[in-house]
Tab-separated table of C-alpha atoms in Angstrom:
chain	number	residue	atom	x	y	z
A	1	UNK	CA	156.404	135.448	-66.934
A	2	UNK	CA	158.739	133.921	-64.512
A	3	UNK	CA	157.469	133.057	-61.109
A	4	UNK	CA	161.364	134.504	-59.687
A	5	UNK	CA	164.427	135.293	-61.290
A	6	UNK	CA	167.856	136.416	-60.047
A	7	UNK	CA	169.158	140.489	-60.424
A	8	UNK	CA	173.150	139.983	-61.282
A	9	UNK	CA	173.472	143.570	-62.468
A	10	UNK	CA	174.584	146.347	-59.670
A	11	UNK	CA	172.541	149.014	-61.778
A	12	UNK	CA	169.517	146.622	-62.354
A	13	UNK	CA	169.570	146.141	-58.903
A	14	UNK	CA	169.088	149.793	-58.150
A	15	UNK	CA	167.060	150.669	-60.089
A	16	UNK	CA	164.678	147.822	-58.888
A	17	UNK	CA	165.025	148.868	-55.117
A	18	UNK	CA	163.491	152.271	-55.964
A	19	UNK	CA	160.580	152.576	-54.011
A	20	UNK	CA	158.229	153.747	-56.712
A	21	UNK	CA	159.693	151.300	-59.204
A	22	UNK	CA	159.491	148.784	-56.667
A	23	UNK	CA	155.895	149.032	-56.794
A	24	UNK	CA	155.372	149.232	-60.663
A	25	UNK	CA	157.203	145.861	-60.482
A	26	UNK	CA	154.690	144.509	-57.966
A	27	UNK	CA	151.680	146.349	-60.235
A	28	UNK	CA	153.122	144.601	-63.387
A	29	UNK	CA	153.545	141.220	-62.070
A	30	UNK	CA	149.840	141.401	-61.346
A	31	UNK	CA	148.872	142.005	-64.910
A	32	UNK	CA	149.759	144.139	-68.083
A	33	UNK	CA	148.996	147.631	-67.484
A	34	UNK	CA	149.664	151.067	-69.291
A	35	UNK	CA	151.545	153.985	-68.092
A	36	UNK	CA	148.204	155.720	-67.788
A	37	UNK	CA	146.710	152.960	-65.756
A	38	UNK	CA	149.565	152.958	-63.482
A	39	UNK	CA	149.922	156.539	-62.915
A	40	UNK	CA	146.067	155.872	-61.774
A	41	UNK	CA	146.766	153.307	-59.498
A	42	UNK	CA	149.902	154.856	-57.968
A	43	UNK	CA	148.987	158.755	-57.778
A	44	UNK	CA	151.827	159.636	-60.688
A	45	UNK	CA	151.455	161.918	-63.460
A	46	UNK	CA	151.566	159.370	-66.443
A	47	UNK	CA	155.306	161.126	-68.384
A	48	UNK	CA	156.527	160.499	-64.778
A	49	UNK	CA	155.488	156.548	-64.543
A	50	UNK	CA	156.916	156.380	-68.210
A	51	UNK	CA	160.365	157.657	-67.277
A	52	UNK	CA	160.378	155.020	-64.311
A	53	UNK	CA	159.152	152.369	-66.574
A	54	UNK	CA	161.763	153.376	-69.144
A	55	UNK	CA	163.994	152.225	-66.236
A	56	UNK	CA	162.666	149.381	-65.506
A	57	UNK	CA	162.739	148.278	-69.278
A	58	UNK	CA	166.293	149.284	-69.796
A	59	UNK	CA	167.360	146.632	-67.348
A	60	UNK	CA	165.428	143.935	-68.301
A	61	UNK	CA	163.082	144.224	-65.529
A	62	UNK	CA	159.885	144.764	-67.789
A	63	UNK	CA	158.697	144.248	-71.018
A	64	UNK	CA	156.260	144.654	-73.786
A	65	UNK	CA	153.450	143.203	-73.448
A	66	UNK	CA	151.488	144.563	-76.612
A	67	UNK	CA	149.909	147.866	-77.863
A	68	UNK	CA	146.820	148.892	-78.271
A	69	UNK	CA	144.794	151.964	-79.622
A	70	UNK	CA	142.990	154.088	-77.433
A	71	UNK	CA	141.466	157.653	-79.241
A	72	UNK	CA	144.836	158.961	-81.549
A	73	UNK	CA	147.303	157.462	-78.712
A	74	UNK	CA	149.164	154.180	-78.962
A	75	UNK	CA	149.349	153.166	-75.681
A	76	UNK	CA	152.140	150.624	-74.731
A	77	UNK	CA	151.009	147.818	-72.381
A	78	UNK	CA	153.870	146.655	-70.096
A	79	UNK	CA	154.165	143.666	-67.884
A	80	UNK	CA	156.728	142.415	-65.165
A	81	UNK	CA	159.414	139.706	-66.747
A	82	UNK	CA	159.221	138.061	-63.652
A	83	UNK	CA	156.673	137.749	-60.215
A	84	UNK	CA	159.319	138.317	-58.104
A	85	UNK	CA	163.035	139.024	-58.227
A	86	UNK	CA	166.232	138.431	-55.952
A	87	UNK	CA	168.942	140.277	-56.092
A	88	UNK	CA	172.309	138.456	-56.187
A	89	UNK	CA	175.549	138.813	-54.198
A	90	UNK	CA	176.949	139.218	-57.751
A	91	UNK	CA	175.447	142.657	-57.739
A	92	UNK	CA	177.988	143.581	-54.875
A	93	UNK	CA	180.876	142.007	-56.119
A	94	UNK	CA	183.637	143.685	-54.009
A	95	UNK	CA	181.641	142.736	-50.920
A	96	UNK	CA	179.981	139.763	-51.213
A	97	UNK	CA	179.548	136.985	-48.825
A	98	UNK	CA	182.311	134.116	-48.967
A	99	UNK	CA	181.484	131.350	-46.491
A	100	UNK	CA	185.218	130.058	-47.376
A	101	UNK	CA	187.079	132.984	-45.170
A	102	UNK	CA	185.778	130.909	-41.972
A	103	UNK	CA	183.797	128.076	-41.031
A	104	UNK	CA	181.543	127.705	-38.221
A	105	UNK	CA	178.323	125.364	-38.766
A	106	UNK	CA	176.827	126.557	-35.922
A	107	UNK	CA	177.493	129.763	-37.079
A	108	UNK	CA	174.123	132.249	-38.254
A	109	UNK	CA	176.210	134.487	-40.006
A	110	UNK	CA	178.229	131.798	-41.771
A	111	UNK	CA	174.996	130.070	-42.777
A	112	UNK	CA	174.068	133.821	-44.194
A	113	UNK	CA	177.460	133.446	-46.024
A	114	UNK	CA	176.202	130.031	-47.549
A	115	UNK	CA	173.000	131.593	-47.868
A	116	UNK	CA	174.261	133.863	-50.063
A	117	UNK	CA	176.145	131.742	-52.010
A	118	UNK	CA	173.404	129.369	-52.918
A	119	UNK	CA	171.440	132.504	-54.308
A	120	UNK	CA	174.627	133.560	-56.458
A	121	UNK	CA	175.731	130.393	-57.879
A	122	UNK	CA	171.825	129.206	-58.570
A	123	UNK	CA	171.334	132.611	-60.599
A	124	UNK	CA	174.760	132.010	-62.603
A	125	UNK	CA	172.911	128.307	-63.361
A	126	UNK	CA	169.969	129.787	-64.424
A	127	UNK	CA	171.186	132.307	-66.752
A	128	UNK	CA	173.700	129.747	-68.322
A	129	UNK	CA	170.776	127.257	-69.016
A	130	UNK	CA	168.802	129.901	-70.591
A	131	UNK	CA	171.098	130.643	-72.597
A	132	UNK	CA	171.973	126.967	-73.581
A	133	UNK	CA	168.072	126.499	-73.600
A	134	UNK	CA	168.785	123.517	-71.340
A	135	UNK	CA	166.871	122.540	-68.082
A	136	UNK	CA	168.604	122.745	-64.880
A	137	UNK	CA	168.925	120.210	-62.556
A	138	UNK	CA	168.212	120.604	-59.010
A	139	UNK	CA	166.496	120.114	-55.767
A	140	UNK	CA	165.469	121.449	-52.979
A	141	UNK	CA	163.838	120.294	-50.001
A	142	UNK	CA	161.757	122.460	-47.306
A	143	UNK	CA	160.325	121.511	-44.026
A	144	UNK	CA	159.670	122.179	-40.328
A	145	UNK	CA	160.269	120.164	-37.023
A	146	UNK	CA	159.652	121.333	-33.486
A	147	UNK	CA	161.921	120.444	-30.620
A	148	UNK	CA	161.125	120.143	-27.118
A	149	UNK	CA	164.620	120.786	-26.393
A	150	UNK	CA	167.790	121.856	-27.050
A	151	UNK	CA	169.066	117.909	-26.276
A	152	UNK	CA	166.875	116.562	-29.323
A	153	UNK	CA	167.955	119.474	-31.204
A	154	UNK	CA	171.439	118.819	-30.839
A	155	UNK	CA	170.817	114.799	-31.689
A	156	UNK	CA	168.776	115.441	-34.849
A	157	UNK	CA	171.953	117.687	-35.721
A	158	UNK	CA	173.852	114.515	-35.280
A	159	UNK	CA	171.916	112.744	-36.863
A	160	UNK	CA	171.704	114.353	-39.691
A	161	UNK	CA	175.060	115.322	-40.294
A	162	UNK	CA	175.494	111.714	-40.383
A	163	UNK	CA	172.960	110.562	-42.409
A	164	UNK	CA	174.362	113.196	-45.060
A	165	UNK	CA	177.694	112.561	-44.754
A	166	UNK	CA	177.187	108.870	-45.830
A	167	UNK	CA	175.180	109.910	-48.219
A	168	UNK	CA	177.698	112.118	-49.883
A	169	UNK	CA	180.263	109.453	-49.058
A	170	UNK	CA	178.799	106.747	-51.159
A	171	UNK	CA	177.265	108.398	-54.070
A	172	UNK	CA	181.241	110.853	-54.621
A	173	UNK	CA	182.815	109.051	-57.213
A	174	UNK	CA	186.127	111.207	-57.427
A	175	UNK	CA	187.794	109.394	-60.641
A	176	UNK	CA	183.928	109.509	-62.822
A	177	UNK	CA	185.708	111.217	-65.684
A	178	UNK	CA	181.759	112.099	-66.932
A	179	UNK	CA	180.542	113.297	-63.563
A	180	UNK	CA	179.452	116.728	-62.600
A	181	UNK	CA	180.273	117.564	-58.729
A	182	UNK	CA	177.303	119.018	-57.235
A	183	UNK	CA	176.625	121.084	-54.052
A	184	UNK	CA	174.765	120.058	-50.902
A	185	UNK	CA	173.833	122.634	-48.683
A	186	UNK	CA	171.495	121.399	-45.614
A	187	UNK	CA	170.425	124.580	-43.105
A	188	UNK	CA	168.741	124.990	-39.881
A	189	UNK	CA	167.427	127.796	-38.102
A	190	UNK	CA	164.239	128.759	-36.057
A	191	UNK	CA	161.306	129.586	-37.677
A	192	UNK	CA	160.491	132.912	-38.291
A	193	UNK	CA	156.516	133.221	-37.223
A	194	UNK	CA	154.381	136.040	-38.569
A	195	UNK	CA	154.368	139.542	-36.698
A	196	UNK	CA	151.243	138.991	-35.328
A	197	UNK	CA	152.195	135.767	-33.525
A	198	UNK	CA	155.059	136.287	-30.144
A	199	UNK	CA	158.167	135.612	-31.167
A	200	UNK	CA	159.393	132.404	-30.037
A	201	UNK	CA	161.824	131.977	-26.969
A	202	UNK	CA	165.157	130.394	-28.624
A	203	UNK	CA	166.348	126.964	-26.942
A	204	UNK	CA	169.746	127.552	-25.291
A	205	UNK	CA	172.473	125.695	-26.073
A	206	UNK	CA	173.785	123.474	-22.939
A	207	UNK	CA	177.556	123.790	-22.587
């Protein structure tokens, strides 16, 4: 099983936001299971959890897992293909994101745009190498920093954007006839703290 993979398909993609079949996902990442076990576990009559697992396995969302015998009844056992799924801009093609129609980096809903992206164009990767049965190269790099204000915020911003920038600028060899180009994409935003905790009072920008 995969620990996440990426939903391309517009159909796969509604068929996995179902809320019933969104939960025989969730049951099936936990562990094998059999119609009649889930229809147990979910309060379904057991033809009815079939016909949403047919579903599911139509799109690639679930798969065998093995059979077993239990009185005169073959009982397929079914497991999730992945622990968790994300569901691609691909899916909504005519109305995706595209973080080239404007630029803004202090933007939120352009860094949803690149967001976006990132999620689309990693899932394309991933499918490709699958297919090629070839690793993928990346990296990814995930942290947290508190601010006492909006001044420091601003200079790490600076800061940053310059420390990247010669980063990219020495290591972009434009004429490398066997190079690959490769995508940076650096974000910041507030942390989002858990429900239970008060939401945090956003720094305001100085002008």
């Amino acid at each position: 099983m995969l620990d996440v993979t990426v939903i391309e398909d517009s159909a796969a993609a509604a068929v996995s936001l179902d809320p019933m079949r969104s939960r025989l996902l969730a049951e099936l990442a936990a562990g094998p299971a059999s119609a009649a076990m889930l229809a147990t576990r979910v309060g379904l009559p057991r033809q009815k959890v079939n016909y949403h697992l047919r579903a599911l396995e139509r799109h690639g969302l679930v798969e065998l897992a093995g059979e077993r015998r239990k009185g005169n009844v073959t009982e397929r056992l079914m497991r999730a293909t992945a622990a968790s799924y994300v569901i691609s801009p691909v899916a909504l093609a005519a109305v995706q994101p595209d973080p080239e129609r404007f630029r803004d980096q202090l933007s939120a809903r352009w860094l949803l745009a690149v967001a976006a992206r990132l999620v689309r164009d990693v899932g394309t990767l991933i499918t490709g190498a699958a297919k090629a049965r070839k690793r993928l190269a990346t990296y990814a790099l995930d942290g947290e920093v508190r601010f006492a204000s909006a001044a420091d915020r601003a200079a790490f911003v600076e800061e940053l954007t310059r420390g990247v920038g010669a980063l990219i600028a020495k290591y972009h060899d434009e004429h490398s006839e066997g190079g690959r180009d490769h995508r940076v994409v650096v974000a910041l935003h507030p942390t989002v703290k858990p429900a239970a905790e008060p939401a945090p009072v956003p720094i305001e920008e100085s002008s």
